[in-house]
Structures are given as C-alpha cells and as structure tokens.
Short mmCIF file of C-alpha atoms in Angstrom, two decimals:
data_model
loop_
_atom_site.label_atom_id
_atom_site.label_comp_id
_atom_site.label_asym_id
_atom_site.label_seq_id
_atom_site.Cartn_x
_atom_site.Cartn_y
_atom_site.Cartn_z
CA UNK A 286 16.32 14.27 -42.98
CA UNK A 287 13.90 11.59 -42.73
CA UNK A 288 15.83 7.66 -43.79
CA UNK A 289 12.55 7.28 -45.94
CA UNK A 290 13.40 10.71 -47.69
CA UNK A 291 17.03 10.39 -48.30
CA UNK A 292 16.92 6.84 -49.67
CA UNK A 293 14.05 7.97 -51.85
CA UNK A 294 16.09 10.52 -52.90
CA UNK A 295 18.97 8.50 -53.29
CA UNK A 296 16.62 6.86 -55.85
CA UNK A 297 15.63 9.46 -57.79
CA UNK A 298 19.95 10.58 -58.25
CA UNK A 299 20.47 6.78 -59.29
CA UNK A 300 22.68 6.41 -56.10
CA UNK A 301 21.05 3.19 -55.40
CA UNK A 302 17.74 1.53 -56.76
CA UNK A 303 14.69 0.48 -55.48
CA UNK A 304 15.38 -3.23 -54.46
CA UNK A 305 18.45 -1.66 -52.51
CA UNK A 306 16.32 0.69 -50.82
CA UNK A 307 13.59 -1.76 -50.15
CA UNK A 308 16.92 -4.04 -48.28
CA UNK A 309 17.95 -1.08 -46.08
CA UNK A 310 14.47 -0.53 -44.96
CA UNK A 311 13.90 -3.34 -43.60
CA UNK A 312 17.59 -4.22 -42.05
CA UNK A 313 16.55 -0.38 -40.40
CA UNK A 314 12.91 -2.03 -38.71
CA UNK A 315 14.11 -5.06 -38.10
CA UNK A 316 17.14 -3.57 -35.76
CA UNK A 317 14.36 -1.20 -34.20
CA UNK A 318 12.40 -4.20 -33.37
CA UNK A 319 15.47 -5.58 -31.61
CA UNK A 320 15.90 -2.81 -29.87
CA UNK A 321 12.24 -2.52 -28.35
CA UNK A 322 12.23 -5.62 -25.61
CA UNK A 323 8.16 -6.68 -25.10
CA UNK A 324 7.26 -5.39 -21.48
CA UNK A 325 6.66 -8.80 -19.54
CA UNK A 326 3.38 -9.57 -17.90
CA UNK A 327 4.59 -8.99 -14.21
CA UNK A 328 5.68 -5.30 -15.11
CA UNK A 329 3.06 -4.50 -16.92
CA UNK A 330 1.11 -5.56 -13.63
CA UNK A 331 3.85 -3.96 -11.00
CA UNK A 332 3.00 -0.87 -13.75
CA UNK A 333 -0.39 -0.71 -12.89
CA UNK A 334 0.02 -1.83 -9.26
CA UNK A 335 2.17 1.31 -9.05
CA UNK A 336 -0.35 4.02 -10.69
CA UNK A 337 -3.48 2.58 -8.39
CA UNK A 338 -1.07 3.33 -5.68
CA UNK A 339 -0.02 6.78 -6.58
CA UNK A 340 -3.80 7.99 -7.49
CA UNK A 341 -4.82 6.67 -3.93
CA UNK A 342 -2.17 8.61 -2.53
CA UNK A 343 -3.21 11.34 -5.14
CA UNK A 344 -6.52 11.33 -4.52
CA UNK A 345 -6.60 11.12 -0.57
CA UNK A 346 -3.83 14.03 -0.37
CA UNK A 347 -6.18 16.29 -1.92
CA UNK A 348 -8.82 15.28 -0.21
CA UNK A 349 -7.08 16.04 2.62
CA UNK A 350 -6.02 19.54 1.19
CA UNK A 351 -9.76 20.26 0.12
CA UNK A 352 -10.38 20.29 3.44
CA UNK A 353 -7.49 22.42 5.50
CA UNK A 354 -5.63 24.02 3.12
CA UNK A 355 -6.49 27.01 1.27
CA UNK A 356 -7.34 27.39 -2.25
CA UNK A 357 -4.19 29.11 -3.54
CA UNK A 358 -2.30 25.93 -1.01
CA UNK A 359 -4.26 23.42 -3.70
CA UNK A 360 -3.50 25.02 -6.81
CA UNK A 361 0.60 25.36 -5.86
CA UNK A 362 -0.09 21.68 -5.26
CA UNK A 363 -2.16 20.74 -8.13
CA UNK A 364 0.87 22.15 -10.43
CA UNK A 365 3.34 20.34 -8.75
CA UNK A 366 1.40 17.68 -9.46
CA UNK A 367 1.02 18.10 -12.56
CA UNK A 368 4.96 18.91 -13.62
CA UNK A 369 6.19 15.64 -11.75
CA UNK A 370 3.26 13.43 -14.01
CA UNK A 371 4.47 15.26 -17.17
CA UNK A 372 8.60 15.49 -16.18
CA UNK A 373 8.52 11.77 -15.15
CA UNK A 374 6.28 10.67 -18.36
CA UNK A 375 8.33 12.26 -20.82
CA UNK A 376 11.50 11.15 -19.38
CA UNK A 377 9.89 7.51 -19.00
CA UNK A 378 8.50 8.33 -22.84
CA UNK A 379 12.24 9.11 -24.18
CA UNK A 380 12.81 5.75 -22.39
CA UNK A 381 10.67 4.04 -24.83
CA UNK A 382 8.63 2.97 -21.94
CA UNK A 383 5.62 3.47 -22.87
CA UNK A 384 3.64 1.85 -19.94
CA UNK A 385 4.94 4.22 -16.99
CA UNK A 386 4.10 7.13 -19.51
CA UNK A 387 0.91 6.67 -20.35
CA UNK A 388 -0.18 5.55 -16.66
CA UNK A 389 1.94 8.86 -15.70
CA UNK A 390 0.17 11.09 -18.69
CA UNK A 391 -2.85 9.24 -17.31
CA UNK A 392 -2.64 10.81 -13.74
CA UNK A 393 -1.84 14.22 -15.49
CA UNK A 394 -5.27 14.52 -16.59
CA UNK A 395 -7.06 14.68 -13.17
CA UNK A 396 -4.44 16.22 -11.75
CA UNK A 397 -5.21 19.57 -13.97
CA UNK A 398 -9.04 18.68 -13.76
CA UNK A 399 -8.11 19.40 -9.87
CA UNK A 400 -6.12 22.23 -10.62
CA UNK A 401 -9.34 23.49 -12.77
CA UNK A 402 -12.32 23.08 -10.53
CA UNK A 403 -9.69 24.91 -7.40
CA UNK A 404 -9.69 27.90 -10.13
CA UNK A 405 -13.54 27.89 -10.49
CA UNK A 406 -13.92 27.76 -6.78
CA UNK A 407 -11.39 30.57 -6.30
CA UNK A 408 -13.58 32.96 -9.11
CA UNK A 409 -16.85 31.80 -7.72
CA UNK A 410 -18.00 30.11 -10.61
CA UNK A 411 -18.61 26.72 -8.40
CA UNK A 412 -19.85 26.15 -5.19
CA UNK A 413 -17.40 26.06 -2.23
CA UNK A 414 -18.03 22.54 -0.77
CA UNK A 415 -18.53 23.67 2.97
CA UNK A 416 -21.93 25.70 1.33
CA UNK A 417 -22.85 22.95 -0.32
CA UNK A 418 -25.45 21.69 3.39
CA UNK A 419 -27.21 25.33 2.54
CA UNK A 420 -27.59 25.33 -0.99
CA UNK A 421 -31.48 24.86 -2.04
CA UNK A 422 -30.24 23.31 -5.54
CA UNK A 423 -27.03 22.21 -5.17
CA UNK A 424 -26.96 20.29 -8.95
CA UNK A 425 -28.03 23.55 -10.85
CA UNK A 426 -25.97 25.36 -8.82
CA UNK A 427 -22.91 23.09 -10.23
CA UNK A 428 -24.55 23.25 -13.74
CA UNK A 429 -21.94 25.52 -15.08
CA UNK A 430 -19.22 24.42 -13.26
CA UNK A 431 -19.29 21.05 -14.30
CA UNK A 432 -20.30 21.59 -18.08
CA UNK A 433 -16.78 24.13 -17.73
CA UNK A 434 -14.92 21.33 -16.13
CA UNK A 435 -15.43 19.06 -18.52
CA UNK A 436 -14.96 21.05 -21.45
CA UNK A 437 -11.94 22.02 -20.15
CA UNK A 438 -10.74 18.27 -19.70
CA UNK A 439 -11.87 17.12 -22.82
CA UNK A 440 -9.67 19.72 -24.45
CA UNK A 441 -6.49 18.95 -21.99
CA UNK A 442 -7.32 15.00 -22.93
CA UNK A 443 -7.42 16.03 -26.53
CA UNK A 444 -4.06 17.95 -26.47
CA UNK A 445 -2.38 15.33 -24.86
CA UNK A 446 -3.64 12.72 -27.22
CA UNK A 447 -2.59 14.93 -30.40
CA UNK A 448 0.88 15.44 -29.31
CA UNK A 449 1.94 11.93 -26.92
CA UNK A 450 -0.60 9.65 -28.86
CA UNK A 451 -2.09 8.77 -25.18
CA UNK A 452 -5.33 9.33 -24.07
CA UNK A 453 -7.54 9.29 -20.98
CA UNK A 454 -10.33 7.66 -22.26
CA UNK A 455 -11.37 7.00 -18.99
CA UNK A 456 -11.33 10.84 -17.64
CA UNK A 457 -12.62 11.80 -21.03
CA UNK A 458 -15.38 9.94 -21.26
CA UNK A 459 -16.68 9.85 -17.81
CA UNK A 460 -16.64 13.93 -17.71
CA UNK A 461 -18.17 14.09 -21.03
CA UNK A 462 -20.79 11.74 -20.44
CA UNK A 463 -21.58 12.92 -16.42
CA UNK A 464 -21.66 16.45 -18.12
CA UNK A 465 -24.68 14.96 -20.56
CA UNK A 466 -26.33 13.15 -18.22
CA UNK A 467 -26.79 16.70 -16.28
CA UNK A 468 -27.62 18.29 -19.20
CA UNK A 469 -30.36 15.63 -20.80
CA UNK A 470 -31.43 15.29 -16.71
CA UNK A 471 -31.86 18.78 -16.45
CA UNK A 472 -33.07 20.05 -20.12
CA UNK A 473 -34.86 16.95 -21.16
CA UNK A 474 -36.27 14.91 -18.50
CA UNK A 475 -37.27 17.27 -16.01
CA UNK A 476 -39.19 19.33 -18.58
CA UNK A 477 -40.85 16.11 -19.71
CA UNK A 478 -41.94 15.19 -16.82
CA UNK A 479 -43.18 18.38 -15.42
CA UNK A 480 -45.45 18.29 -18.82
CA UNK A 481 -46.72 15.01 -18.46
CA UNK A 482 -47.32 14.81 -14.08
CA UNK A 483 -47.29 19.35 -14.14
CA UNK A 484 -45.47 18.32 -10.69
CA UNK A 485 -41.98 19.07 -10.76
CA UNK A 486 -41.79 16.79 -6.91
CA UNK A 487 -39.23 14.13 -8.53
CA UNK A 488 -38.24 11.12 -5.99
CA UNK A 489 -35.57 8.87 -6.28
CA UNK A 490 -37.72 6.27 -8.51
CA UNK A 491 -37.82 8.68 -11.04
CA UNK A 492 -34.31 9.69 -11.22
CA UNK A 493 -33.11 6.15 -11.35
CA UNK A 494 -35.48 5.59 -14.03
CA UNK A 495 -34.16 8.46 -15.91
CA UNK A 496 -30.35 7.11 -15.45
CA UNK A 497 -31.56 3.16 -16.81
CA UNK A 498 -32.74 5.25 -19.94
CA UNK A 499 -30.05 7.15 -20.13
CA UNK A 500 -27.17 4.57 -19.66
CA UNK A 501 -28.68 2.30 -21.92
CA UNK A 502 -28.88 4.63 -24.57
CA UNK A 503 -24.98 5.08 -23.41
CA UNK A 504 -24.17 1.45 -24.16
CA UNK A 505 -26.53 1.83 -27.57
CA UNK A 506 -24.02 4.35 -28.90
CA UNK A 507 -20.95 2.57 -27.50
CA UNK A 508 -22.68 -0.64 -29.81
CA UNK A 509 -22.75 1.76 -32.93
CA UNK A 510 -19.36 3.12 -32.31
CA UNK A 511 -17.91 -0.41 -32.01
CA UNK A 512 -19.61 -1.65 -35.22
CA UNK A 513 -17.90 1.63 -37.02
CA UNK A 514 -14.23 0.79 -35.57
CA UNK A 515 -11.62 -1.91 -36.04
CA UNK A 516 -10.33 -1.92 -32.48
CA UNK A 517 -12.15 -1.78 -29.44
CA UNK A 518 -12.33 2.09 -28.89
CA UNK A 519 -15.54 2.41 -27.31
CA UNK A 520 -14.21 0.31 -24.54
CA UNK A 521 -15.15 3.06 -22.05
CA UNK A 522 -18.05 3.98 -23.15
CA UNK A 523 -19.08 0.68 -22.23
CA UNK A 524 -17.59 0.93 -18.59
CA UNK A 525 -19.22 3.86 -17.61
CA UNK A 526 -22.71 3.03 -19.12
CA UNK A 527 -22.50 -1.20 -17.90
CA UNK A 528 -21.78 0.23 -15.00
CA UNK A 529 -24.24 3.27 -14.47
CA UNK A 530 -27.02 0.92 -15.44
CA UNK A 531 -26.10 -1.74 -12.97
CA UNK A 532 -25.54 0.73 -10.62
CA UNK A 533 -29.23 2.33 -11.59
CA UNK A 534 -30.86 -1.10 -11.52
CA UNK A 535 -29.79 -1.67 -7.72
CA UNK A 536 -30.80 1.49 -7.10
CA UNK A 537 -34.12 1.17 -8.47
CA UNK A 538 -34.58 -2.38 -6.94
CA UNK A 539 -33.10 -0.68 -3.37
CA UNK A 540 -36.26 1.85 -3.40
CA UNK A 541 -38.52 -0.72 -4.13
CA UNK A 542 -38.48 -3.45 -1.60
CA UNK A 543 -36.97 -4.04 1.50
CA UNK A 544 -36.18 -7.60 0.87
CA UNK A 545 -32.50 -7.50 0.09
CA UNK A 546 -32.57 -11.32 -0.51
CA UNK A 547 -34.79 -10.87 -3.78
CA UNK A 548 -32.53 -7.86 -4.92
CA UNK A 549 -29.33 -9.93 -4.58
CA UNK A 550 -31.36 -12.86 -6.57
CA UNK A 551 -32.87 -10.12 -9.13
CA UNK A 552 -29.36 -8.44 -9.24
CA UNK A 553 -27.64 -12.26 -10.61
CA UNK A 554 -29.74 -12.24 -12.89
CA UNK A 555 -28.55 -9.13 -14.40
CA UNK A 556 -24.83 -10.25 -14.08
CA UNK A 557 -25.36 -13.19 -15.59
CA UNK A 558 -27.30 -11.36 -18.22
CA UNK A 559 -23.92 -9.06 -18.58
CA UNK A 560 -22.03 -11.91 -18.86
CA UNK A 561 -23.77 -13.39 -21.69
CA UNK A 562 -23.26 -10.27 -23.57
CA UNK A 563 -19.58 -10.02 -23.03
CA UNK A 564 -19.35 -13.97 -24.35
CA UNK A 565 -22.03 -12.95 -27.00
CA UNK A 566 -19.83 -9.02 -28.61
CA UNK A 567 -16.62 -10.59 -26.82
CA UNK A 568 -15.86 -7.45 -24.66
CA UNK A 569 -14.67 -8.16 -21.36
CA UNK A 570 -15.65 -5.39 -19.55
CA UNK A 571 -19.08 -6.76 -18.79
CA UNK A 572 -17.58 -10.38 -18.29
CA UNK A 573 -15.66 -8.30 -15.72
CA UNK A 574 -18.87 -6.95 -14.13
CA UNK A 575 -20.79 -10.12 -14.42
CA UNK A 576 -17.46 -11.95 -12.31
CA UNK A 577 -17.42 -9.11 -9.75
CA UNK A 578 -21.16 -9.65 -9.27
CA UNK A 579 -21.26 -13.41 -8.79
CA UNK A 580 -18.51 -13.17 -6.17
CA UNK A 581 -20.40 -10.45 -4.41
CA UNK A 582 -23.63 -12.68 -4.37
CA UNK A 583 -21.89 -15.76 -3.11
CA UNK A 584 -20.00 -13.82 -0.70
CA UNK A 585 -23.32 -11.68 0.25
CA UNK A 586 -24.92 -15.28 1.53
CA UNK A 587 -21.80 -16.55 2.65
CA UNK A 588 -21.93 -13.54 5.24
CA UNK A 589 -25.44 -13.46 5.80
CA UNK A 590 -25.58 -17.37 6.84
CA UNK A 591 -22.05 -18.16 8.48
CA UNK A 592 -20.85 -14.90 9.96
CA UNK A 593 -20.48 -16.35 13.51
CA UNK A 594 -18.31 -19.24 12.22
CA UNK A 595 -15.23 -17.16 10.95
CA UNK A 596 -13.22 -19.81 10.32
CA UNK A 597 -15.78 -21.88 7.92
CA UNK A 598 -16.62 -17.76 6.80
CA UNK A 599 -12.83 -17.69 5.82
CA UNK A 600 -12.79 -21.29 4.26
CA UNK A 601 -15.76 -20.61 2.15
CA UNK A 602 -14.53 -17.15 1.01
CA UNK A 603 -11.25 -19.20 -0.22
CA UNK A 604 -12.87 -21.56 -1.75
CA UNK A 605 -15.29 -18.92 -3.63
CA UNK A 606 -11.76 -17.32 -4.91
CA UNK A 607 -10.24 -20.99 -5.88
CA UNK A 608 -13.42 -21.47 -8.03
CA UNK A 609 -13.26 -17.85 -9.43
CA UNK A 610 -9.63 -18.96 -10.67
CA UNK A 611 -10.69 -21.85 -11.93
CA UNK A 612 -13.55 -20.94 -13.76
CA UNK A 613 -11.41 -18.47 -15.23
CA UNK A 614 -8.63 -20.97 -16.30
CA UNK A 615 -11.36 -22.83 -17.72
CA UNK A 616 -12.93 -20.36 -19.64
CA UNK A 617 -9.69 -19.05 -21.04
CA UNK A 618 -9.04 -22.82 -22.35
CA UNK A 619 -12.46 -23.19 -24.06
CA UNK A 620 -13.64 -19.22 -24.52
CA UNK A 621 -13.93 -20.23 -28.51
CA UNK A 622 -15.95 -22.99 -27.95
CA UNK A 623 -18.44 -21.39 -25.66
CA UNK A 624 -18.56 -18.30 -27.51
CA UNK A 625 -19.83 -20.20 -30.53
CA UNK A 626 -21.88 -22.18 -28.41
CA UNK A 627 -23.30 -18.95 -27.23
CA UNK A 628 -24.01 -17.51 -30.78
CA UNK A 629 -25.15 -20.44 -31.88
CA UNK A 630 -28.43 -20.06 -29.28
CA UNK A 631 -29.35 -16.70 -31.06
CA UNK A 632 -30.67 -16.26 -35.06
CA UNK A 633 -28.06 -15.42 -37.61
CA UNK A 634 -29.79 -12.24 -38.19
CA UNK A 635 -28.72 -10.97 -34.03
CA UNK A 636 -25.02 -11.98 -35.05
CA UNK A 637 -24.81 -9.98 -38.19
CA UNK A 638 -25.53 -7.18 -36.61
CA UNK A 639 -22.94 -7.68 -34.09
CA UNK A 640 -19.02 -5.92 -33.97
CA UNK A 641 -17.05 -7.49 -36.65
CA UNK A 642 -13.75 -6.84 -34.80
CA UNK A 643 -14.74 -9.42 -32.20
CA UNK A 644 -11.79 -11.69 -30.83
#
C-alpha cells in the first residue's frame, strides 16, 4: 500500500494524528532527496557526448545496411536495436538515472521509425530507394508513406511518453510537422497556385517561398503554445521552424543572385535578427542559431580572404572561438541587464503580449 494511504488511514483508526503524519512525510522526502545525488555538469555532458556518438554510429550502420543488406537483414537489425535502447534504458531507469534513459528511450524512437519505413518498403507501400532516379513524382509517390510513418511515430512517441514520462519531442515534432508541410505543400499550395498562374510548372523560388510561409506560421503556433504553457514546451517547435525558415531564406537568397558576398551580409542580418528575438522571448534556441551564424560569417571571410596563409587562417579561426567564449561569458554575466535593455527598445504593448514564463 501506498505510505500516503496507510498513514491516512492510520488517521482515520486514531493510530496517529495529522501533525504526526504530516512529520513522517516529510522525514520520508527528505531521505528520498538524499538519496537522489544531482547529476554534475560534466556527466550530463559525457551523457550527451555519448548518445551523439551512438546515433552516428546508429545512423551510418544503417545507412550502410540500406544499401547491401536486405530488407528482412534491416528489420532483424532494427529490433535489435531497438531491445538494447529499451533493455539498457530501463535498467539505467531502475538506476534512477534518468539522463542515460531518456537519451537511450530517445534513440528508441528512430530506431522503430527505421524498423517502420523497412516494413513499408518490404509491403510496397514506399518507394524502394534504388527506384527512386526513375520515379516521375517521387514526393507523391512517398505521400502515403510518410503521412504512415509519422503517424506511426507519433503514436510510439506517445506510448513511450505515457508510460516512462520521456518524450522525443524532437522525433515527434519534426515527423509531424515534415508530414504537414507535405500535406499543406501538396493540398494547399499547389492547388493555389495552379488557380492563380493555371500553370502547375513550380521552380525552386516558389517552393522556398511556400516553406518561409509555412515555417513562419510554424514559429506563430510555437509563440501561441508558449504563451498557453508554464515551461518551455514548444521548445521544438521552435527548432524545427527557426531553422526551416533560415534554412528557406538562404535558399531563396541562393536562387536569386550569384553574389554569395551579399547573401552572407543579407544572411547576418537575419541572425542577428534571431538573436534579438531569443534576448527579446528569452529562448535560446534562436540565440543558438544567431551564434552559429555569426561564426559561420566570420569564418566564411576569414576563408575567403586568408586561405593561402594557414597559419594566420588558423590564428584567426582561434581567435574567432576565444571571442565566441567570451562573448558568451559576458553575456551570461549581464543577460538581465541586456534583456531589459532589449525590451526596453520596444512599446509595452509588444511585451505584454510576450511568454510570461520567460527566464
């Protein structure tokens, strides 16, 4: 019987009363909070280190597999998989380590999204890859196939959220949101556009306008979400639409002139942009993207001018690092000040409507 149960019980017999009970509570959660030791920094970081390193390994095995092995080879594979994630997370869960697990129930979930598409490819249902050179419409042909796979993942993702409390919100949201973004491409926009031009010829400028639209509508209901929620749940939906739209944007900009100087000027612009944003709704997934860009701009020129000098290449490419880490060091000292400093440039009416869980 639950200790909650049988001391409330004990209650109601007049065993003991409720300041007594109320004691042996909380002598029973303060020993559990002895017991749990906080997981340091640098193994929370060897963790992670760990799970990049198995889903490379992961990911080029069955790439490897994909390509010389047969189907019924992948799915024996794809199961073993998937029993050593799940054995090894639930004995790491009984462990009360809850890191390992989840980065272990984390692998699980593409693992069986593997296992799922090998199935589809074994009934027919999607395209073998080696056909893929000779199909005339190789997206509609993987119409079905995909909207399958991702149903199916959502519900795996759901069942192992409902009974281990750990999602993939990473796998979950990028199949559900890839799987409407073929969907709204394919039952929306093409039908629009056809009724508007009555030429259904679409070119890469259109599709890459389509994807701005549609990632920023993305991030729009990621905004909504956040607004709705006390913790920072729509943390992925952020990723994948910051992240499509930046993507879309360099596209777009790629198509459009030749002049890679202007788009790596243009494409700043947008980082910085991001990283306003990220001060502005304090969300550090697009001060993440903005970081990643400015490196990649400084480095870009660094290249582009001193390539035939490697040593002052290498000194400049350390020194671009150095004043990554310090800007960072600095910015984690003073992020309060310059995130008031940053709301303070817009009207109180833009930060009323921002996330209220901001910190």
């Amino acid at each position: 019987m639950n200790i909650k149960k049988l001391l409330q019980l004990a209650v109601e017999k007049g065993i003991i009363n409720e300041f007594q009970r109320n004691q042996i509570l909380q002598l029973s959660d303060d020993d559990d909070k002895q017991e749990v030791k906080p997981t340091s920094t640098i193994v929370k970081v060897l963790y992670y280190i760990g799970g990049f390193i198995m889903l490379i390994a992961m990911t080029y095995l069955m790439g490897y597999t994909v390509t010389n092995s047969s189907y019924l080879q992948i799915l024996v594979l794809g199961v073993v998989y998937c029993l050593i994630f799940w054995g090894v997370g639930e004995i790491q869960l009984r462990k009360n380590e809850k890191v390992p697990a989840e980065i272990l129930y984390f692998l699980l979930i593409p693992t069986i999204t593997f296992v799922i598409l090998d199935i589809e490819k074994m009934l027919g249902i999607f395209p073998h890859f080696s056909d893929f050179a000779y199909l005339d419409d190789p997206v509609g042909d993987c119409h079905l196939g995909l909207i399958l796979l991702s149903i199916c993942t959502i519900i795996t993702s759901s069942i192992v959220q409902k009974f281990r409390n750990f999602a993939s919100p990473v796998i979950y949201t990028v199949s559900s949101a890839y799987t409407l973004y073929l969907i709204c491409y394919e039952r929306i926009f093409v039908p629009i556009a056809n009724f508007i031009t009555n030429n259904g010829d679409f070119g890469g400028k259109d599709i890459c306008i389509f994807s701005i639209i549609f990632f920023v509508a993305l991030l729009l209901i990621a905004f909504i979400k956040d607004k709705k929620t006390q913790a920072d749940y729509p943390m992925w939906l952020y990723f994948f639409g910051a992240t499509g739209f930046i993507n879309s944007v360099f596209a777009l900009f790629i198509l459009l002139t030749d002049n890679y100087n202007l788009i790596q000027n243009l494409m700043l612009i947008f980082y910085l942009l991001y990283g306003i944003i990220g001060i502005l709704i304090r969300r550090k997934v697009f001060l993440i993207i903005c970081i990643l860009g400015i490196i990649e701009f400084f480095m870009y020129y660094e290249f582009l001018y001193f390539n035939e000098s490697p040593i002052l290449l290498t000194s400049l490419i350390i020194l671009t690092g150095l004043g990554v880490l310090y800007v960072g060091t600095l910015y984690n000292q003073n992020s309060d000040k310059i995130s008031r400093y940053v709301e303070s440039i817009f009207p109180e009416k833009i930060i009323n409507l921002l996330p209220q869980n901001r910190k």
